[in-house]
Amino acid sequence: MPAAIVWGAVVATHVTLLLGPPLSRTDVFNYLHYGRMPATYGVNPYAALPLTVRQDPAYHFSNWHHLLSPYGPLFTLLT
């Protein structure tokens, strides 16, 4: 692949992230934790609180420990 295309993709990615809306640092970890609950531990994030899988590494960086997943099943599965 030509270097100009690679550098163009890198610059375009950086510009997209720079101009995009800011995400709270914990949002990403909350999404990750809810997604890992069923996939890794077999726990339903709509019936069990994140407190039930405290051993997950994402738990320590998330802050929605007392909330059931507010997202739909497709979003939770994709995250």
mmCIF file of N, CA, C and O in Angstrom:
data_model
loop_
_atom_site.group_PDB
_atom_site.id
_atom_site.type_symbol
_atom_site.label_atom_id
_atom_site.label_comp_id
_atom_site.label_asym_id
_atom_site.label_seq_id
_atom_site.Cartn_x
_atom_site.Cartn_y
_atom_site.Cartn_z
ATOM 1 N N MET A 1 0.845 -1.166 0.000
ATOM 2 C CA MET A 1 0.000 0.000 0.000
ATOM 3 C C MET A 1 0.901 1.245 0.000
ATOM 4 O O MET A 1 1.851 1.311 0.775
ATOM 5 N N PRO A 2 0.623 2.207 -0.834
ATOM 6 C CA PRO A 2 1.456 3.416 -0.892
ATOM 7 C C PRO A 2 1.434 4.194 0.432
ATOM 8 O O PRO A 2 0.416 4.255 1.125
ATOM 9 N N ALA A 3 2.571 4.770 0.752
ATOM 10 C CA ALA A 3 2.702 5.508 2.009
ATOM 11 C C ALA A 3 1.730 6.678 2.091
ATOM 12 O O ALA A 3 1.224 6.997 3.171
ATOM 13 N N ALA A 4 1.426 7.309 0.971
ATOM 14 C CA ALA A 4 0.503 8.446 0.977
ATOM 15 C C ALA A 4 -0.894 8.023 1.438
ATOM 16 O O ALA A 4 -1.564 8.752 2.177
ATOM 17 N N ILE A 5 -1.325 6.842 1.046
ATOM 18 C CA ILE A 5 -2.645 6.352 1.463
ATOM 19 C C ILE A 5 -2.651 6.028 2.947
ATOM 20 O O ILE A 5 -3.593 6.359 3.674
ATOM 21 N N VAL A 6 -1.582 5.397 3.414
ATOM 22 C CA VAL A 6 -1.488 5.049 4.844
ATOM 23 C C VAL A 6 -1.487 6.313 5.686
ATOM 24 O O VAL A 6 -2.237 6.423 6.669
ATOM 25 N N TRP A 7 -0.647 7.282 5.335
ATOM 26 C CA TRP A 7 -0.591 8.534 6.109
ATOM 27 C C TRP A 7 -1.900 9.305 6.019
ATOM 28 O O TRP A 7 -2.331 9.934 6.981
ATOM 29 N N GLY A 8 -2.542 9.265 4.866
ATOM 30 C CA GLY A 8 -3.844 9.920 4.719
ATOM 31 C C GLY A 8 -4.885 9.300 5.650
ATOM 32 O O GLY A 8 -5.679 10.009 6.275
ATOM 33 N N ALA A 9 -4.865 7.975 5.766
ATOM 34 C CA ALA A 9 -5.800 7.289 6.673
ATOM 35 C C ALA A 9 -5.502 7.635 8.125
ATOM 36 O O ALA A 9 -6.421 7.849 8.933
ATOM 37 N N VAL A 10 -4.237 7.704 8.486
ATOM 38 C CA VAL A 10 -3.852 8.061 9.854
ATOM 39 C C VAL A 10 -4.308 9.482 10.186
ATOM 40 O O VAL A 10 -4.900 9.734 11.246
ATOM 41 N N VAL A 11 -4.068 10.405 9.284
ATOM 42 C CA VAL A 11 -4.474 11.797 9.512
ATOM 43 C C VAL A 11 -5.993 11.910 9.583
ATOM 44 O O VAL A 11 -6.543 12.590 10.460
ATOM 45 N N ALA A 12 -6.696 11.228 8.695
ATOM 46 C CA ALA A 12 -8.165 11.273 8.694
ATOM 47 C C ALA A 12 -8.727 10.709 9.997
ATOM 48 O O ALA A 12 -9.687 11.249 10.557
ATOM 49 N N THR A 13 -8.133 9.650 10.504
ATOM 50 C CA THR A 13 -8.572 9.074 11.778
ATOM 51 C C THR A 13 -8.355 10.049 12.921
ATOM 52 O O THR A 13 -9.237 10.244 13.769
ATOM 53 N N HIS A 14 -7.210 10.680 12.960
ATOM 54 C CA HIS A 14 -6.925 11.651 14.022
ATOM 55 C C HIS A 14 -7.866 12.855 13.957
ATOM 56 O O HIS A 14 -8.340 13.332 14.985
ATOM 57 N N VAL A 15 -8.143 13.332 12.775
ATOM 58 C CA VAL A 15 -9.049 14.475 12.620
ATOM 59 C C VAL A 15 -10.460 14.089 13.064
ATOM 60 O O VAL A 15 -11.132 14.848 13.767
ATOM 61 N N THR A 16 -10.897 12.891 12.699
ATOM 62 C CA THR A 16 -12.222 12.420 13.106
ATOM 63 C C THR A 16 -12.327 12.356 14.628
ATOM 64 O O THR A 16 -13.320 12.804 15.215
ATOM 65 N N LEU A 17 -11.319 11.798 15.287
ATOM 66 C CA LEU A 17 -11.341 11.706 16.744
ATOM 67 C C LEU A 17 -11.230 13.077 17.402
ATOM 68 O O LEU A 17 -11.843 13.329 18.439
ATOM 69 N N LEU A 18 -10.461 13.964 16.810
ATOM 70 C CA LEU A 18 -10.294 15.303 17.365
ATOM 71 C C LEU A 18 -11.587 16.107 17.280
ATOM 72 O O LEU A 18 -11.948 16.826 18.210
ATOM 73 N N LEU A 19 -12.331 15.967 16.184
ATOM 74 C CA LEU A 19 -13.546 16.737 15.992
ATOM 75 C C LEU A 19 -14.797 16.064 16.555
ATOM 76 O O LEU A 19 -15.850 16.685 16.632
ATOM 77 N N GLY A 20 -14.679 14.805 16.946
ATOM 78 C CA GLY A 20 -15.825 14.064 17.468
ATOM 79 C C GLY A 20 -16.190 14.526 18.871
ATOM 80 O O GLY A 20 -15.446 15.248 19.532
ATOM 81 N N PRO A 21 -17.353 14.116 19.343
ATOM 82 C CA PRO A 21 -17.773 14.511 20.688
ATOM 83 C C PRO A 21 -16.904 13.834 21.749
ATOM 84 O O PRO A 21 -16.501 12.688 21.578
ATOM 85 N N PRO A 22 -16.593 14.529 22.814
ATOM 86 C CA PRO A 22 -15.767 13.914 23.861
ATOM 87 C C PRO A 22 -16.561 12.862 24.632
ATOM 88 O O PRO A 22 -17.750 13.024 24.876
ATOM 89 N N LEU A 23 -15.911 11.777 24.963
ATOM 90 C CA LEU A 23 -16.524 10.731 25.773
ATOM 91 C C LEU A 23 -15.936 10.792 27.169
ATOM 92 O O LEU A 23 -14.742 11.031 27.341
ATOM 93 N N SER A 24 -16.777 10.580 28.113
ATOM 94 C CA SER A 24 -16.275 10.470 29.468
ATOM 95 C C SER A 24 -15.395 9.231 29.539
ATOM 96 O O SER A 24 -15.689 8.212 28.940
ATOM 97 N N ARG A 25 -14.345 9.314 30.286
ATOM 98 C CA ARG A 25 -13.408 8.199 30.391
ATOM 99 C C ARG A 25 -14.087 6.936 30.891
ATOM 100 O O ARG A 25 -13.781 5.836 30.465
ATOM 101 N N THR A 26 -15.032 7.081 31.798
ATOM 102 C CA THR A 26 -15.667 5.898 32.374
ATOM 103 C C THR A 26 -16.731 5.292 31.465
ATOM 104 O O THR A 26 -17.048 4.123 31.624
ATOM 105 N N ASP A 27 -17.282 6.037 30.533
ATOM 106 C CA ASP A 27 -18.312 5.488 29.649
ATOM 107 C C ASP A 27 -17.814 4.258 28.903
ATOM 108 O O ASP A 27 -18.506 3.254 28.822
ATOM 109 N N VAL A 28 -16.624 4.324 28.377
ATOM 110 C CA VAL A 28 -16.072 3.215 27.613
ATOM 111 C C VAL A 28 -15.962 1.972 28.495
ATOM 112 O O VAL A 28 -16.298 0.868 28.081
ATOM 113 N N PHE A 29 -15.527 2.150 29.730
ATOM 114 C CA PHE A 29 -15.390 1.004 30.631
ATOM 115 C C PHE A 29 -16.743 0.479 31.084
ATOM 116 O O PHE A 29 -16.898 -0.729 31.307
ATOM 117 N N ASN A 30 -17.727 1.354 31.219
ATOM 118 C CA ASN A 30 -19.075 0.883 31.542
ATOM 119 C C ASN A 30 -19.615 0.018 30.408
ATOM 120 O O ASN A 30 -20.178 -1.047 30.649
ATOM 121 N N TYR A 31 -19.459 0.472 29.160
ATOM 122 C CA TYR A 31 -19.908 -0.315 28.008
ATOM 123 C C TYR A 31 -19.182 -1.652 27.982
ATOM 124 O O TYR A 31 -19.777 -2.696 27.745
ATOM 125 N N LEU A 32 -17.891 -1.613 28.198
ATOM 126 C CA LEU A 32 -17.083 -2.825 28.171
ATOM 127 C C LEU A 32 -17.535 -3.807 29.251
ATOM 128 O O LEU A 32 -17.684 -5.002 29.001
ATOM 129 N N HIS A 33 -17.789 -3.291 30.436
ATOM 130 C CA HIS A 33 -18.194 -4.167 31.541
ATOM 131 C C HIS A 33 -19.551 -4.812 31.263
ATOM 132 O O HIS A 33 -19.715 -6.018 31.464
ATOM 133 N N TYR A 34 -20.521 -4.025 30.808
ATOM 134 C CA TYR A 34 -21.832 -4.594 30.482
ATOM 135 C C TYR A 34 -21.722 -5.632 29.372
ATOM 136 O O TYR A 34 -22.419 -6.639 29.386
ATOM 137 N N GLY A 35 -20.884 -5.398 28.385
ATOM 138 C CA GLY A 35 -20.718 -6.350 27.293
ATOM 139 C C GLY A 35 -20.028 -7.636 27.730
ATOM 140 O O GLY A 35 -20.322 -8.716 27.223
ATOM 141 N N ARG A 36 -19.113 -7.531 28.679
ATOM 142 C CA ARG A 36 -18.394 -8.708 29.150
ATOM 143 C C ARG A 36 -19.207 -9.545 30.134
ATOM 144 O O ARG A 36 -18.922 -10.733 30.308
ATOM 145 N N MET A 37 -20.191 -8.939 30.772
ATOM 146 C CA MET A 37 -20.986 -9.691 31.752
ATOM 147 C C MET A 37 -21.605 -10.945 31.139
ATOM 148 O O MET A 37 -21.395 -12.045 31.654
ATOM 149 N N PRO A 38 -22.340 -10.856 30.014
ATOM 150 C CA PRO A 38 -22.901 -12.089 29.448
ATOM 151 C C PRO A 38 -21.873 -12.911 28.668
ATOM 152 O O PRO A 38 -21.892 -14.138 28.712
ATOM 153 N N ALA A 39 -20.978 -12.230 27.965
ATOM 154 C CA ALA A 39 -20.042 -12.941 27.094
ATOM 155 C C ALA A 39 -18.998 -13.736 27.871
ATOM 156 O O ALA A 39 -18.652 -14.846 27.489
ATOM 157 N N THR A 40 -18.498 -13.187 28.954
ATOM 158 C CA THR A 40 -17.425 -13.826 29.703
ATOM 159 C C THR A 40 -17.918 -14.603 30.911
ATOM 160 O O THR A 40 -17.409 -15.671 31.222
ATOM 161 N N TYR A 41 -18.919 -14.056 31.598
ATOM 162 C CA TYR A 41 -19.350 -14.641 32.867
ATOM 163 C C TYR A 41 -20.735 -15.282 32.818
ATOM 164 O O TYR A 41 -21.170 -15.871 33.799
ATOM 165 N N GLY A 42 -21.442 -15.145 31.713
ATOM 166 C CA GLY A 42 -22.774 -15.726 31.599
ATOM 167 C C GLY A 42 -23.808 -15.053 32.475
ATOM 168 O O GLY A 42 -24.807 -15.655 32.843
ATOM 169 N N VAL A 43 -23.585 -13.779 32.811
ATOM 170 C CA VAL A 43 -24.485 -13.024 33.686
ATOM 171 C C VAL A 43 -25.312 -12.067 32.832
ATOM 172 O O VAL A 43 -24.777 -11.354 31.979
ATOM 173 N N ASN A 44 -26.606 -12.039 33.053
ATOM 174 C CA ASN A 44 -27.503 -11.174 32.317
ATOM 175 C C ASN A 44 -27.404 -9.741 32.858
ATOM 176 O O ASN A 44 -27.770 -9.488 34.002
ATOM 177 N N PRO A 45 -26.932 -8.771 32.057
ATOM 178 C CA PRO A 45 -26.787 -7.399 32.551
ATOM 179 C C PRO A 45 -28.116 -6.676 32.751
ATOM 180 O O PRO A 45 -28.145 -5.576 33.272
ATOM 181 N N TYR A 46 -29.226 -7.303 32.330
ATOM 182 C CA TYR A 46 -30.549 -6.717 32.533
ATOM 183 C C TYR A 46 -31.203 -7.237 33.806
ATOM 184 O O TYR A 46 -32.203 -6.695 34.253
ATOM 185 N N ALA A 47 -30.636 -8.293 34.390
ATOM 186 C CA ALA A 47 -31.202 -8.876 35.608
ATOM 187 C C ALA A 47 -30.240 -8.799 36.789
ATOM 188 O O ALA A 47 -30.662 -8.886 37.932
ATOM 189 N N ALA A 48 -28.945 -8.644 36.531
ATOM 190 C CA ALA A 48 -27.940 -8.615 37.594
ATOM 191 C C ALA A 48 -27.144 -7.317 37.532
ATOM 192 O O ALA A 48 -26.880 -6.787 36.454
ATOM 193 N N LEU A 49 -26.775 -6.816 38.665
ATOM 194 C CA LEU A 49 -25.967 -5.600 38.739
ATOM 195 C C LEU A 49 -24.504 -5.915 38.431
ATOM 196 O O LEU A 49 -24.051 -7.038 38.654
ATOM 197 N N PRO A 50 -23.763 -4.926 37.956
ATOM 198 C CA PRO A 50 -22.338 -5.141 37.708
ATOM 199 C C PRO A 50 -21.560 -5.570 38.954
ATOM 200 O O PRO A 50 -20.484 -6.142 38.846
ATOM 201 N N LEU A 51 -22.117 -5.318 40.118
ATOM 202 C CA LEU A 51 -21.468 -5.748 41.360
ATOM 203 C C LEU A 51 -21.257 -7.254 41.413
ATOM 204 O O LEU A 51 -20.382 -7.730 42.138
ATOM 205 N N THR A 52 -22.059 -8.007 40.666
ATOM 206 C CA THR A 52 -21.962 -9.465 40.723
ATOM 207 C C THR A 52 -20.695 -10.005 40.073
ATOM 208 O O THR A 52 -20.320 -11.139 40.334
ATOM 209 N N VAL A 53 -20.052 -9.209 39.232
ATOM 210 C CA VAL A 53 -18.801 -9.647 38.598
ATOM 211 C C VAL A 53 -17.697 -8.627 38.875
ATOM 212 O O VAL A 53 -17.094 -8.076 37.966
ATOM 213 N N ARG A 54 -17.432 -8.439 40.133
ATOM 214 C CA ARG A 54 -16.387 -7.486 40.553
ATOM 215 C C ARG A 54 -14.997 -7.905 40.107
ATOM 216 O O ARG A 54 -14.083 -7.092 40.072
ATOM 217 N N GLN A 55 -14.817 -9.178 39.804
ATOM 218 C CA GLN A 55 -13.497 -9.681 39.414
ATOM 219 C C GLN A 55 -13.101 -9.253 38.007
ATOM 220 O O GLN A 55 -11.947 -9.392 37.619
ATOM 221 N N ASP A 56 -14.040 -8.704 37.233
ATOM 222 C CA ASP A 56 -13.722 -8.265 35.879
ATOM 223 C C ASP A 56 -12.818 -7.035 35.929
ATOM 224 O O ASP A 56 -13.063 -6.110 36.713
ATOM 225 N N PRO A 57 -11.768 -7.000 35.116
ATOM 226 C CA PRO A 57 -10.854 -5.851 35.130
ATOM 227 C C PRO A 57 -11.543 -4.516 34.818
ATOM 228 O O PRO A 57 -11.139 -3.480 35.338
ATOM 229 N N ALA A 58 -12.576 -4.526 33.985
ATOM 230 C CA ALA A 58 -13.262 -3.279 33.630
ATOM 231 C C ALA A 58 -14.068 -2.727 34.804
ATOM 232 O O ALA A 58 -14.362 -1.530 34.832
ATOM 233 N N TYR A 59 -14.412 -3.565 35.760
ATOM 234 C CA TYR A 59 -15.219 -3.126 36.909
ATOM 235 C C TYR A 59 -14.531 -1.991 37.674
ATOM 236 O O TYR A 59 -15.164 -1.033 38.090
ATOM 237 N N HIS A 60 -13.242 -2.094 37.835
ATOM 238 C CA HIS A 60 -12.503 -1.113 38.634
ATOM 239 C C HIS A 60 -12.426 0.257 37.977
ATOM 240 O O HIS A 60 -12.160 1.253 38.652
ATOM 241 N N PHE A 61 -12.656 0.320 36.675
ATOM 242 C CA PHE A 61 -12.606 1.587 35.955
ATOM 243 C C PHE A 61 -13.987 2.123 35.607
ATOM 244 O O PHE A 61 -14.114 3.208 35.053
ATOM 245 N N SER A 62 -15.035 1.341 35.898
ATOM 246 C CA SER A 62 -16.402 1.788 35.612
ATOM 247 C C SER A 62 -17.022 2.396 36.862
ATOM 248 O O SER A 62 -16.484 2.262 37.959
ATOM 249 N N ASN A 63 -18.164 3.071 36.685
ATOM 250 C CA ASN A 63 -18.793 3.706 37.847
ATOM 251 C C ASN A 63 -20.306 3.487 37.910
ATOM 252 O O ASN A 63 -20.979 4.097 38.711
ATOM 253 N N TRP A 64 -20.845 2.621 37.089
ATOM 254 C CA TRP A 64 -22.279 2.333 37.123
ATOM 255 C C TRP A 64 -22.514 0.997 37.828
ATOM 256 O O TRP A 64 -23.186 0.118 37.331
ATOM 257 N N HIS A 65 -21.959 0.833 38.997
ATOM 258 C CA HIS A 65 -21.997 -0.444 39.699
ATOM 259 C C HIS A 65 -23.388 -0.818 40.205
ATOM 260 O O HIS A 65 -23.662 -1.990 40.407
ATOM 261 N N HIS A 66 -24.246 0.157 40.415
ATOM 262 C CA HIS A 66 -25.571 -0.111 40.980
ATOM 263 C C HIS A 66 -26.692 0.087 39.958
ATOM 264 O O HIS A 66 -27.834 0.288 40.347
ATOM 265 N N LEU A 67 -26.376 0.028 38.666
ATOM 266 C CA LEU A 67 -27.374 0.214 37.613
ATOM 267 C C LEU A 67 -27.432 -1.003 36.705
ATOM 268 O O LEU A 67 -26.400 -1.533 36.302
ATOM 269 N N LEU A 68 -28.632 -1.426 36.371
ATOM 270 C CA LEU A 68 -28.773 -2.441 35.335
ATOM 271 C C LEU A 68 -28.437 -1.801 33.996
ATOM 272 O O LEU A 68 -28.473 -0.573 33.855
ATOM 273 N N SER A 69 -28.110 -2.593 33.012
ATOM 274 C CA SER A 69 -27.720 -2.057 31.715
ATOM 275 C C SER A 69 -28.835 -1.202 31.109
ATOM 276 O O SER A 69 -29.952 -1.680 30.928
ATOM 277 N N PRO A 70 -28.548 0.053 30.778
ATOM 278 C CA PRO A 70 -29.566 0.913 30.178
ATOM 279 C C PRO A 70 -29.640 0.765 28.660
ATOM 280 O O PRO A 70 -30.405 1.444 28.010
ATOM 281 N N TYR A 71 -28.846 -0.130 28.086
ATOM 282 C CA TYR A 71 -28.753 -0.266 26.638
ATOM 283 C C TYR A 71 -29.484 -1.502 26.154
ATOM 284 O O TYR A 71 -29.702 -2.436 26.904
ATOM 285 N N GLY A 72 -29.813 -1.506 24.892
ATOM 286 C CA GLY A 72 -30.482 -2.650 24.295
ATOM 287 C C GLY A 72 -29.532 -3.822 24.102
ATOM 288 O O GLY A 72 -28.313 -3.673 24.162
ATOM 289 N N PRO A 73 -30.081 -5.005 23.857
ATOM 290 C CA PRO A 73 -29.263 -6.209 23.718
ATOM 291 C C PRO A 73 -28.235 -6.137 22.583
ATOM 292 O O PRO A 73 -27.120 -6.616 22.739
ATOM 293 N N LEU A 74 -28.594 -5.542 21.463
ATOM 294 C CA LEU A 74 -27.653 -5.479 20.344
ATOM 295 C C LEU A 74 -26.448 -4.614 20.700
ATOM 296 O O LEU A 74 -25.302 -5.007 20.446
ATOM 297 N N PHE A 75 -26.660 -3.465 21.318
ATOM 298 C CA PHE A 75 -25.550 -2.605 21.712
ATOM 299 C C PHE A 75 -24.668 -3.313 22.736
ATOM 300 O O PHE A 75 -23.443 -3.280 22.639
ATOM 301 N N THR A 76 -25.291 -3.963 23.712
ATOM 302 C CA THR A 76 -24.512 -4.658 24.738
ATOM 303 C C THR A 76 -23.704 -5.781 24.117
ATOM 304 O O THR A 76 -22.532 -5.978 24.467
ATOM 305 N N LEU A 77 -24.286 -6.533 23.199
ATOM 306 C CA LEU A 77 -23.566 -7.607 22.549
ATOM 307 C C LEU A 77 -22.379 -7.074 21.734
ATOM 308 O O LEU A 77 -21.284 -7.622 21.779
ATOM 309 N N LEU A 78 -22.590 -5.987 21.012
ATOM 310 C CA LEU A 78 -21.516 -5.423 20.190
ATOM 311 C C LEU A 78 -20.383 -4.856 21.036
ATOM 312 O O LEU A 78 -19.229 -4.914 20.628
ATOM 313 N N THR A 79 -20.704 -4.310 22.199
ATOM 314 C CA THR A 79 -19.638 -3.768 23.038
ATOM 315 C C THR A 79 -18.926 -4.859 23.775
ATOM 316 O O THR A 79 -17.809 -4.745 24.157
#
